[in-house]
Structure formats: C-alpha cells, structure tokens
C-alpha cells in the first residue's frame, strides 16, 4: 500500500487543524485517493493546503452528519448498523468512527482498494459496490445510510435506481441522508429538464467513465418524486437542507414514514468566511475585515488563533447590505466583522501558523483557513479580486435583466404603435393631415 500522506509525516497545517478540533483521527491517506488530488489541483499543487482542506472537509461533513444522527437516534454510538455508501478512501469515515463503533459501521464503494484501506485502517466492515444499482446485493439492513457526493455525479436512471436500492435497505424507523447539487449551481444558460434533472458527462474523477460518473443537478421536486416512487405505499418524509454539506451541496434527509416532524433538528451548516482587508502595521498590529454567513443556523464570532493561542475575537454583526443583496436574503445583512490584534514580538511571518475560526451559535468552532501570515496577506488580495469579479457578474446579471425588460417593453410599445397606425381611425387621421398640408391649412402643431 502506497500512502500519499503517512501518519508520521509532519504537516504544520494539519497539526494546527487537529489541535483546534481536539481530535486525533487516522492520518494516513491512500495514494489512489482522488479527492486529495482534486484539492491539490484547486490549490495549484500546494500539498499543504490540499491536506488541510482534505481533512477539514472530512471533519465538516462528519459534523453535519453527526448532527442529523443525534437528532434521529440520540447517541450515534447506539446505532445498530450504519452504512457509509460511496465512502471512497475514508475522508469522512475516519471522523465517523470517533462516534460510531467500527463494528457497527459498514463502508461500500466501487473502489475495492478504497474499502480494503478503510477496513485495515479504521476496523470497519467493507463492501465492494457496483456501478449499476441492479447489480448490487447486500443481505442486511441498516438503521442509517449516509451517501455524500455520489448522487451529485449520477445520470438520471442511476440516480433513481440507487435511491430506490438504498432506501429499501433501511430498517423501519431508519434514516437515509444523501447530498445533491442544486440547479442554483448551474452555469448561466444551463437549465434542468422539465422533470428537474440535468446531467453532464464531466467530473473530477480520472478513473471512472464520465458517462457513469459525471455531474448532476436536481430540483427538490425531482428528488421528492423519485423518493415517493422508491417508498411506494409506505410513505416517506423528506427534509431538504440548502447547502448543508460544506456550504455547497444540498442535503436531503429521508425517513421511511409519513409525517415526521423535523423542527427539532436545529441544524448548523458550515459557514462561509470571506476576508477582504488585511492591514499589518509596523508595530505588529493586525487588522482583518470581511464577512461571514451560514445558510442554516446562526454565527457568533470570528477568532484569530496564532500557533494555538487565541489572539482576538470579534462578533459577526456589522451591517453589509451589499452582501445581503449579493446572496439574496435579508438574513445575511448583519454579516460583517472587523477583528484586530497585536502580533507577539519575534513572530515568524513565514512559519508561524495563523488560523481563522468561525464560531457558530452552538459554540462550535469551524477552522476554515490556516496558513502563514504572509499567506494570509496573499489570500486577502486574491479575495478582493474575486469579490470584484463576483460583484461585476452580479451587476452584469442585473443589467441583463434590465435590458431584457426594456426590450420587452419596447417591443410592446412598438406593437401598440403598429396597431394604432393600422387602425381605421389612424389612417383617416393621417389622410386628414395630408389634405390639410396640401391645402396649406396645416399649423405648427
């Protein structure tokens, strides 16, 4: 087995992340894990940043799923059997086993090496999956089935097929949780079908055929219809959570019984943190400004942590009408923050690890960024440019809507004028004015 990251390797950002989270999960990453390569490509080959995001996203997904499991079952450790379906090489599973005893956790994936890696490293049960749902067979049922980032990639027939297969593996009173892409994430000009589905044969995977594993977007109505078909006459309760997974993918909670009350869930999603201003004075005073939002739940404050020591905190409560306008909701109005601190003397701007943490209303901290002080300055510059591009895109969209509205109004006005000119009254009126002009009776009006 070749590892892309060994347990004994030093990584300042990974160490800072685990210290902040207060966890010590299995650190080994299999070299065939394409998720790590995906993060590395997103960071232009920066391995440290890719490792940080790999582990951070796994912990974030596990936190989201853990909230749901606690809502349904109380203590997740009491779940009789849980299936982590399409688990890959264990980015999330390594965090799930902190709350769920490995003998009660099954992992399944088409990557035989991936489930073997998890069985060896985490002590869980392993199941080799199939590409086609009709070829999959499993002789047991589960209290909970978790599926992250699979339905985001399936063509329509596979989407509905796997939903039906997995739903029917639930025990009575069980829970199916899966993620999907909202049509809101589609590029401009792209739309779903009339049924609420769109598939494109493209994905980040370099080993699976894109016709089997591409990119899919679905509406809530499509998901409801597919689940109702899977449930048959038994009835199903469904709760969608907007951007519930890593502030990107929608989460769907399905319970095989009608009339389930989801109001007590109190879900808190992963926040979005945006740094837009960085100022470092000669005396070591650091001023940071930006905004932070969360789709589900509430935020409390922003914290600056340097080498494990909290230097400063600031509430998320500054009015930011432009953020509310951009994100489309008044609930994002008080999203601004301004945090200041004085850096300790002799701090290294290149090697000390500075971490930005967002604390939600539960008191749970989300370490969303870590790096050197120099890297933080570069992040602020890049974010400022990205913010300007985002605002420009928004303005262009508004102008496009205005042009379209103006074109419609102009077309309607031209149609009215054409109708007037074609009327008998208008023709008589025009003939009368021409006669007046020939007779020399036409006035200045």
Short mmCIF file of C-alpha atoms in Angstrom, two decimals:
data_model
loop_
_atom_site.label_atom_id
_atom_site.label_comp_id
_atom_site.label_asym_id
_atom_site.label_seq_id
_atom_site.Cartn_x
_atom_site.Cartn_y
_atom_site.Cartn_z
CA UNK A 1 0.00 0.00 0.00
CA UNK A 2 1.42 3.37 -1.02
CA UNK A 3 0.41 6.37 1.07
CA UNK A 4 0.03 9.94 -0.13
CA UNK A 5 0.29 11.06 3.50
CA UNK A 6 1.88 8.96 6.21
CA UNK A 7 0.83 9.09 9.87
CA UNK A 8 4.37 10.04 10.90
CA UNK A 9 4.70 12.92 8.42
CA UNK A 10 4.99 16.46 9.72
CA UNK A 11 2.42 18.96 8.49
CA UNK A 12 2.06 22.27 10.35
CA UNK A 13 -1.38 22.99 8.88
CA UNK A 14 -2.76 19.51 9.60
CA UNK A 15 -1.32 19.61 13.12
CA UNK A 16 -2.92 23.01 13.71
CA UNK A 17 -6.26 21.75 12.38
CA UNK A 18 -6.39 18.65 14.57
CA UNK A 19 -5.26 20.61 17.62
CA UNK A 20 -8.03 23.14 17.03
CA UNK A 21 -10.66 20.43 16.51
CA UNK A 22 -9.39 18.49 19.50
CA UNK A 23 -9.28 15.23 17.56
CA UNK A 24 -6.63 12.70 16.57
CA UNK A 25 -8.05 10.69 13.65
CA UNK A 26 -6.16 8.26 11.47
CA UNK A 27 -3.89 10.45 9.34
CA UNK A 28 -2.93 8.01 6.58
CA UNK A 29 -4.21 8.83 3.07
CA UNK A 30 -4.02 6.25 0.29
CA UNK A 31 -2.14 7.46 -2.79
CA UNK A 32 -5.08 6.42 -5.01
CA UNK A 33 -7.49 8.77 -3.23
CA UNK A 34 -8.56 11.18 -5.99
CA UNK A 35 -10.10 13.63 -3.53
CA UNK A 36 -6.66 14.70 -2.31
CA UNK A 37 -5.55 15.19 -5.93
CA UNK A 38 -8.69 17.27 -6.53
CA UNK A 39 -7.82 19.60 -3.64
CA UNK A 40 -4.19 19.81 -4.77
CA UNK A 41 -5.31 20.89 -8.26
CA UNK A 42 -7.55 23.52 -6.70
CA UNK A 43 -4.55 24.92 -4.81
CA UNK A 44 -2.22 24.89 -7.83
CA UNK A 45 -0.26 21.94 -6.45
CA UNK A 46 0.14 23.28 -2.89
CA UNK A 47 0.21 19.99 -0.97
CA UNK A 48 -0.01 21.56 2.50
CA UNK A 49 -3.17 23.47 1.64
CA UNK A 50 -4.63 20.37 -0.05
CA UNK A 51 -4.01 18.26 3.06
CA UNK A 52 -5.62 20.89 5.26
CA UNK A 53 -8.74 21.06 3.10
CA UNK A 54 -8.90 17.27 2.75
CA UNK A 55 -9.05 16.71 6.50
CA UNK A 56 -11.04 19.87 7.25
CA UNK A 57 -13.78 18.98 4.76
CA UNK A 58 -13.96 15.43 6.12
CA UNK A 59 -14.41 16.76 9.65
CA UNK A 60 -17.02 19.27 8.46
CA UNK A 61 -19.07 16.58 6.68
CA UNK A 62 -18.85 14.32 9.73
CA UNK A 63 -20.08 17.18 11.93
CA UNK A 64 -23.08 17.78 9.66
CA UNK A 65 -23.95 14.09 9.53
CA UNK A 66 -23.40 13.75 13.28
CA UNK A 67 -25.94 16.48 13.99
CA UNK A 68 -28.52 14.58 11.94
CA UNK A 69 -27.72 11.24 13.54
CA UNK A 70 -28.01 12.70 17.05
CA UNK A 71 -31.37 14.23 16.14
CA UNK A 72 -32.72 10.88 14.97
CA UNK A 73 -31.03 8.42 17.33
CA UNK A 74 -29.73 10.41 20.30
CA UNK A 75 -26.27 8.93 20.87
CA UNK A 76 -24.82 7.85 17.47
CA UNK A 77 -22.89 5.16 19.31
CA UNK A 78 -26.18 3.36 19.92
CA UNK A 79 -26.94 2.90 16.23
CA UNK A 80 -27.13 -0.79 15.49
CA UNK A 81 -25.76 -0.63 11.93
CA UNK A 82 -24.71 2.28 9.72
CA UNK A 83 -23.73 2.17 6.06
CA UNK A 84 -21.36 4.83 4.69
CA UNK A 85 -22.11 4.34 0.99
CA UNK A 86 -19.73 5.61 -1.72
CA UNK A 87 -17.18 6.21 1.03
CA UNK A 88 -14.16 6.38 -1.27
CA UNK A 89 -10.95 6.04 0.73
CA UNK A 90 -12.39 7.24 4.03
CA UNK A 91 -12.09 11.03 4.04
CA UNK A 92 -15.26 11.17 6.18
CA UNK A 93 -15.24 7.69 7.70
CA UNK A 94 -12.08 8.41 9.71
CA UNK A 95 -14.12 11.00 11.63
CA UNK A 96 -17.33 8.98 11.86
CA UNK A 97 -15.58 6.19 13.79
CA UNK A 98 -14.98 8.67 16.62
CA UNK A 99 -18.69 8.41 17.50
CA UNK A 100 -19.78 5.14 15.90
CA UNK A 101 -18.02 1.93 16.97
CA UNK A 102 -16.26 0.42 13.92
CA UNK A 103 -18.02 -2.99 14.34
CA UNK A 104 -21.32 -1.17 13.68
CA UNK A 105 -20.11 0.69 10.60
CA UNK A 106 -20.07 -0.64 7.03
CA UNK A 107 -18.39 1.14 4.12
CA UNK A 108 -19.18 0.48 0.46
CA UNK A 109 -17.61 1.74 -2.76
CA UNK A 110 -16.78 0.61 -6.29
CA UNK A 111 -13.12 1.11 -5.37
CA UNK A 112 -12.21 -2.27 -3.87
CA UNK A 113 -8.86 -0.85 -2.75
CA UNK A 114 -10.70 2.01 -1.03
CA UNK A 115 -12.88 -0.16 1.17
CA UNK A 116 -9.94 -2.50 1.88
CA UNK A 117 -7.92 0.54 3.01
CA UNK A 118 -10.71 1.57 5.38
CA UNK A 119 -11.16 -1.91 6.76
CA UNK A 120 -7.46 -2.13 7.54
CA UNK A 121 -7.05 1.40 8.91
CA UNK A 122 -10.38 2.01 10.64
CA UNK A 123 -11.53 -1.51 11.53
CA UNK A 124 -14.89 -1.17 9.75
CA UNK A 125 -16.76 -3.71 7.62
CA UNK A 126 -16.16 -3.38 3.88
CA UNK A 127 -18.49 -3.98 0.92
CA UNK A 128 -17.49 -3.73 -2.74
CA UNK A 129 -20.20 -1.86 -4.62
CA UNK A 130 -21.18 -1.89 -8.31
CA UNK A 131 -21.67 0.73 -10.99
CA UNK A 132 -25.23 -0.36 -11.72
CA UNK A 133 -27.76 -0.46 -8.89
CA UNK A 134 -29.44 -3.57 -10.31
CA UNK A 135 -26.16 -5.48 -9.82
CA UNK A 136 -25.82 -4.59 -6.14
CA UNK A 137 -26.82 -7.09 -3.47
CA UNK A 138 -26.49 -6.88 0.29
CA UNK A 139 -28.08 -9.30 2.76
CA UNK A 140 -28.60 -6.91 5.64
CA UNK A 141 -30.45 -3.70 6.51
CA UNK A 142 -29.29 -0.54 8.26
CA UNK A 143 -30.58 1.98 10.76
CA UNK A 144 -28.82 4.78 8.91
CA UNK A 145 -27.34 5.12 5.42
CA UNK A 146 -25.12 8.09 4.58
CA UNK A 147 -24.33 8.98 0.97
CA UNK A 148 -22.18 12.04 0.31
CA UNK A 149 -21.08 13.17 -3.15
CA UNK A 150 -22.49 10.25 -5.12
CA UNK A 151 -25.88 11.47 -6.33
CA UNK A 152 -24.06 14.62 -7.43
CA UNK A 153 -22.46 12.52 -10.18
CA UNK A 154 -25.10 10.06 -11.44
CA UNK A 155 -27.11 10.07 -14.67
CA UNK A 156 -30.87 10.09 -14.17
CA UNK A 157 -31.51 6.36 -14.43
CA UNK A 158 -28.71 5.58 -11.97
CA UNK A 159 -29.86 8.38 -9.66
CA UNK A 160 -33.36 6.98 -9.27
CA UNK A 161 -32.10 3.38 -9.29
CA UNK A 162 -29.62 3.85 -6.44
CA UNK A 163 -32.14 5.89 -4.46
CA UNK A 164 -34.59 3.01 -4.70
CA UNK A 165 -31.99 0.35 -3.76
CA UNK A 166 -30.60 2.25 -0.76
CA UNK A 167 -33.99 3.32 0.54
CA UNK A 168 -35.09 -0.30 0.63
CA UNK A 169 -32.02 -1.23 2.72
CA UNK A 170 -33.35 0.85 5.63
CA UNK A 171 -34.72 -0.68 8.78
CA UNK A 172 -38.14 0.58 9.93
CA UNK A 173 -37.60 3.95 11.60
CA UNK A 174 -34.28 4.32 9.81
CA UNK A 175 -32.72 7.33 8.10
CA UNK A 176 -31.25 7.95 4.64
CA UNK A 177 -29.08 11.05 4.22
CA UNK A 178 -27.66 11.99 0.83
CA UNK A 179 -26.30 15.07 -0.90
CA UNK A 180 -27.15 16.56 -4.30
CA UNK A 181 -26.33 19.57 -6.44
CA UNK A 182 -28.95 22.31 -6.63
CA UNK A 183 -29.76 23.83 -10.05
CA UNK A 184 -28.64 27.13 -8.48
CA UNK A 185 -25.08 25.88 -9.03
CA UNK A 186 -25.53 25.56 -12.79
CA UNK A 187 -23.59 27.87 -15.06
CA UNK A 188 -25.54 30.70 -16.74
CA UNK A 189 -27.54 29.40 -19.68
CA UNK A 190 -27.73 25.85 -18.31
CA UNK A 191 -31.09 24.55 -17.11
CA UNK A 192 -32.58 21.32 -15.85
CA UNK A 193 -35.10 19.32 -17.85
CA UNK A 194 -38.81 19.79 -17.34
CA UNK A 195 -38.60 16.94 -14.83
CA UNK A 196 -35.95 18.83 -12.83
CA UNK A 197 -32.77 16.93 -13.79
CA UNK A 198 -29.57 17.73 -15.67
CA UNK A 199 -26.53 15.56 -16.30
CA UNK A 200 -23.19 16.45 -17.89
CA UNK A 201 -20.54 13.84 -18.70
CA UNK A 202 -17.76 15.60 -16.81
CA UNK A 203 -16.25 15.15 -13.34
CA UNK A 204 -13.04 15.35 -11.33
CA UNK A 205 -12.57 11.56 -11.45
CA UNK A 206 -9.77 10.29 -13.63
CA UNK A 207 -10.60 6.62 -13.21
CA UNK A 208 -14.37 6.34 -13.79
CA UNK A 209 -16.12 6.75 -17.14
CA UNK A 210 -17.87 10.13 -17.15
CA UNK A 211 -20.99 8.54 -18.62
CA UNK A 212 -21.26 6.58 -15.37
CA UNK A 213 -19.85 9.26 -13.07
CA UNK A 214 -20.31 12.79 -14.37
CA UNK A 215 -22.06 15.78 -12.80
CA UNK A 216 -25.77 16.01 -11.94
CA UNK A 217 -28.12 18.76 -10.74
CA UNK A 218 -31.63 18.14 -9.40
CA UNK A 219 -34.59 20.10 -8.12
CA UNK A 220 -36.30 19.30 -4.85
CA UNK A 221 -39.40 18.32 -6.82
CA UNK A 222 -37.42 15.71 -8.74
CA UNK A 223 -35.99 14.25 -5.53
CA UNK A 224 -39.44 14.10 -3.92
CA UNK A 225 -40.89 12.29 -6.90
CA UNK A 226 -38.04 9.76 -7.02
CA UNK A 227 -38.33 9.07 -3.28
CA UNK A 228 -42.09 8.65 -3.43
CA UNK A 229 -41.59 6.05 -6.15
CA UNK A 230 -38.99 4.29 -4.00
CA UNK A 231 -41.22 4.35 -0.92
CA UNK A 232 -44.33 3.07 -2.69
CA UNK A 233 -47.41 2.96 -0.49
CA UNK A 234 -45.37 3.12 2.71
CA UNK A 235 -44.94 6.87 2.61
CA UNK A 236 -41.80 8.93 3.17
CA UNK A 237 -40.87 12.17 4.95
CA UNK A 238 -38.25 14.38 3.33
CA UNK A 239 -36.30 17.39 4.59
CA UNK A 240 -34.02 19.33 2.23
CA UNK A 241 -31.23 21.43 3.78
CA UNK A 242 -29.88 24.11 1.46
CA UNK A 243 -26.07 23.98 1.14
CA UNK A 244 -25.99 21.62 4.12
CA UNK A 245 -22.77 19.91 3.05
CA UNK A 246 -19.62 22.05 3.11
CA UNK A 247 -21.76 25.10 2.26
CA UNK A 248 -22.10 23.73 -1.27
CA UNK A 249 -24.15 20.57 -1.77
CA UNK A 250 -27.75 20.31 -0.60
CA UNK A 251 -28.52 17.64 2.00
CA UNK A 252 -31.66 15.51 1.93
CA UNK A 253 -32.99 13.61 4.94
CA UNK A 254 -35.43 10.79 4.13
CA UNK A 255 -37.31 8.82 6.79
CA UNK A 256 -39.45 5.82 5.74
CA UNK A 257 -42.60 7.01 7.49
CA UNK A 258 -45.06 9.83 6.82
CA UNK A 259 -45.50 12.98 8.89
CA UNK A 260 -42.08 13.15 10.57
CA UNK A 261 -41.51 16.40 12.49
CA UNK A 262 -38.08 17.80 11.60
CA UNK A 263 -38.48 21.03 13.59
CA UNK A 264 -36.28 19.88 16.49
CA UNK A 265 -33.23 19.25 14.28
CA UNK A 266 -31.70 22.74 14.69
CA UNK A 267 -29.11 22.08 12.01
CA UNK A 268 -25.98 24.27 11.79
CA UNK A 269 -24.17 24.16 8.47
CA UNK A 270 -20.62 25.05 7.57
CA UNK A 271 -20.11 28.82 7.47
CA UNK A 272 -18.66 30.78 4.59
CA UNK A 273 -15.82 33.09 5.57
CA UNK A 274 -14.59 35.91 3.37
CA UNK A 275 -11.51 38.00 4.17
CA UNK A 276 -11.43 41.23 2.21
CA UNK A 277 -8.96 43.52 4.03
CA UNK A 278 -5.57 42.85 5.59
CA UNK A 279 -3.52 45.58 7.27
CA UNK A 280 -0.32 44.96 9.22
CA UNK A 281 1.23 47.99 10.91
CA UNK A 282 4.91 48.43 11.72
CA UNK A 283 4.18 47.90 15.41
CA UNK A 284 2.70 44.45 14.74
CA UNK A 285 -0.96 45.43 14.85
CA UNK A 286 -3.00 43.22 12.52
CA UNK A 287 -6.42 44.36 11.28
CA UNK A 288 -8.65 41.96 9.38
CA UNK A 289 -12.03 42.72 7.88
CA UNK A 290 -14.55 40.65 6.00
CA UNK A 291 -17.89 38.92 6.20
CA UNK A 292 -19.22 35.52 7.21
CA UNK A 293 -22.56 33.83 6.60
CA UNK A 294 -24.21 30.47 7.21
CA UNK A 295 -27.21 29.06 5.35
CA UNK A 296 -28.57 27.08 8.31
CA UNK A 297 -28.13 28.19 11.91
CA UNK A 298 -26.51 31.34 13.27
CA UNK A 299 -22.98 32.66 13.71
CA UNK A 300 -21.44 34.06 16.87
CA UNK A 301 -17.93 35.37 16.24
CA UNK A 302 -14.65 35.27 14.32
CA UNK A 303 -11.47 34.27 16.13
CA UNK A 304 -7.81 34.75 15.23
CA UNK A 305 -5.56 31.96 16.51
CA UNK A 306 -1.76 32.03 16.21
CA UNK A 307 0.25 28.89 16.94
CA UNK A 308 -2.63 27.55 19.04
CA UNK A 309 -3.18 30.73 21.07
CA UNK A 310 -6.32 32.80 20.57
CA UNK A 311 -5.25 36.40 19.94
CA UNK A 312 -8.58 38.11 19.27
CA UNK A 313 -12.28 37.64 18.61
CA UNK A 314 -14.95 39.82 17.01
CA UNK A 315 -18.72 39.43 16.64
CA UNK A 316 -20.33 38.88 13.24
CA UNK A 317 -22.83 41.74 13.35
CA UNK A 318 -21.74 44.60 11.09
CA UNK A 319 -24.39 45.67 8.51
CA UNK A 320 -23.38 44.59 4.99
CA UNK A 321 -26.25 45.39 2.61
CA UNK A 322 -24.15 44.53 -0.45
CA UNK A 323 -23.60 41.01 0.91
CA UNK A 324 -27.33 40.60 1.57
CA UNK A 325 -28.07 41.80 -1.97
CA UNK A 326 -25.48 39.50 -3.49
CA UNK A 327 -26.63 36.42 -1.56
CA UNK A 328 -30.30 37.28 -1.95
CA UNK A 329 -31.61 37.50 1.60
CA UNK A 330 -32.01 39.97 4.45
CA UNK A 331 -30.82 37.30 6.89
CA UNK A 332 -27.30 37.99 5.59
CA UNK A 333 -27.48 41.73 6.31
CA UNK A 334 -25.52 41.68 9.59
CA UNK A 335 -22.68 39.57 8.27
CA UNK A 336 -19.68 41.90 8.57
CA UNK A 337 -16.81 41.58 11.02
CA UNK A 338 -13.67 43.51 11.95
CA UNK A 339 -11.03 41.79 14.06
CA UNK A 340 -7.83 43.35 15.39
CA UNK A 341 -4.92 42.04 17.42
CA UNK A 342 -1.27 42.69 18.12
CA UNK A 343 1.12 40.00 16.96
CA UNK A 344 3.65 38.85 19.56
CA UNK A 345 7.25 40.03 19.14
CA UNK A 346 9.62 37.89 17.11
CA UNK A 347 6.76 36.04 15.45
CA UNK A 348 7.71 34.42 12.15
CA UNK A 349 5.60 35.75 9.27
CA UNK A 350 6.54 32.74 7.14
CA UNK A 351 6.45 29.76 9.54
CA UNK A 352 4.01 30.56 12.36
CA UNK A 353 0.52 29.15 11.70
CA UNK A 354 -2.33 31.62 11.84
CA UNK A 355 -5.82 30.15 11.88
CA UNK A 356 -9.19 31.81 11.24
CA UNK A 357 -12.03 30.18 13.12
CA UNK A 358 -15.76 30.89 12.82
CA UNK A 359 -17.79 30.04 15.93
CA UNK A 360 -21.47 29.23 15.42
CA UNK A 361 -24.38 29.67 17.84
CA UNK A 362 -23.74 26.20 19.30
CA UNK A 363 -20.30 27.35 20.38
CA UNK A 364 -18.71 25.01 17.83
CA UNK A 365 -15.65 26.38 16.07
CA UNK A 366 -15.07 25.94 12.35
CA UNK A 367 -11.36 26.36 11.46
CA UNK A 368 -11.88 27.47 7.88
CA UNK A 369 -8.41 28.72 6.99
CA UNK A 370 -4.87 28.18 8.22
CA UNK A 371 -1.52 29.32 6.92
CA UNK A 372 1.32 31.75 7.43
CA UNK A 373 0.83 35.48 7.98
CA UNK A 374 2.35 36.07 4.54
CA UNK A 375 -0.14 33.64 3.00
CA UNK A 376 -2.98 35.48 4.75
CA UNK A 377 -1.99 38.70 3.00
CA UNK A 378 -2.00 36.92 -0.36
CA UNK A 379 -5.44 35.47 0.46
CA UNK A 380 -6.80 38.97 1.12
CA UNK A 381 -5.53 40.23 -2.24
CA UNK A 382 -6.96 37.26 -4.09
CA UNK A 383 -10.28 37.55 -2.28
CA UNK A 384 -10.55 41.23 -3.10
CA UNK A 385 -10.09 40.44 -6.78
CA UNK A 386 -12.59 37.58 -6.53
CA UNK A 387 -15.10 39.87 -4.78
CA UNK A 388 -14.80 42.43 -7.56
CA UNK A 389 -15.37 39.70 -10.15
CA UNK A 390 -18.37 38.45 -8.17
CA UNK A 391 -19.88 41.93 -7.96
CA UNK A 392 -19.22 42.51 -11.67
CA UNK A 393 -21.01 39.26 -12.51
CA UNK A 394 -23.94 40.30 -10.32
CA UNK A 395 -24.13 43.75 -11.92
CA UNK A 396 -23.97 42.21 -15.39
CA UNK A 397 -26.83 39.88 -14.47
CA UNK A 398 -28.90 42.81 -13.19
CA UNK A 399 -28.15 44.82 -16.33
CA UNK A 400 -29.04 41.82 -18.47
CA UNK A 401 -32.41 41.52 -16.74
CA UNK A 402 -32.94 45.27 -17.17
CA UNK A 403 -32.08 45.09 -20.88
CA UNK A 404 -34.43 42.15 -21.32
CA UNK A 405 -37.22 44.01 -19.52
CA UNK A 406 -36.58 47.14 -21.57
CA UNK A 407 -36.59 45.11 -24.78
CA UNK A 408 -39.92 43.56 -23.84
CA UNK A 409 -41.39 46.97 -23.01
CA UNK A 410 -40.02 48.46 -26.24
CA UNK A 411 -41.45 45.56 -28.22
CA UNK A 412 -44.85 46.01 -26.57
CA UNK A 413 -44.75 49.76 -27.29
CA UNK A 414 -43.83 49.17 -30.94
CA UNK A 415 -46.68 46.68 -31.22
CA UNK A 416 -49.11 49.25 -29.80
CA UNK A 417 -47.87 51.90 -32.23
CA UNK A 418 -48.14 49.48 -35.15
CA UNK A 419 -51.67 48.56 -34.09
CA UNK A 420 -52.64 52.23 -33.81
CA UNK A 421 -51.17 53.04 -37.22
CA UNK A 422 -53.02 50.11 -38.75
CA UNK A 423 -56.36 51.21 -37.28
CA UNK A 424 -59.06 52.91 -39.45
CA UNK A 425 -59.05 55.98 -37.20
CA UNK A 426 -55.29 56.47 -37.57
CA UNK A 427 -55.46 56.08 -41.35
CA UNK A 428 -58.26 58.67 -41.56
CA UNK A 429 -56.30 60.97 -39.22
CA UNK A 430 -53.17 60.67 -41.41
CA UNK A 431 -55.17 61.31 -44.58
CA UNK A 432 -56.78 64.41 -42.99
CA UNK A 433 -53.37 65.86 -42.02
CA UNK A 434 -52.01 65.29 -45.51
CA UNK A 435 -55.04 67.03 -47.01
CA UNK A 436 -54.53 69.99 -44.67
CA UNK A 437 -50.90 70.21 -45.74
CA UNK A 438 -51.82 70.26 -49.45
CA UNK A 439 -54.38 72.96 -48.80
CA UNK A 440 -51.89 74.97 -46.79
CA UNK A 441 -54.03 74.70 -43.66
CA UNK A 442 -51.63 72.73 -41.50
CA UNK A 443 -50.42 74.65 -38.46
CA UNK A 444 -47.21 74.29 -36.45
CA UNK A 445 -48.85 71.52 -34.38
#
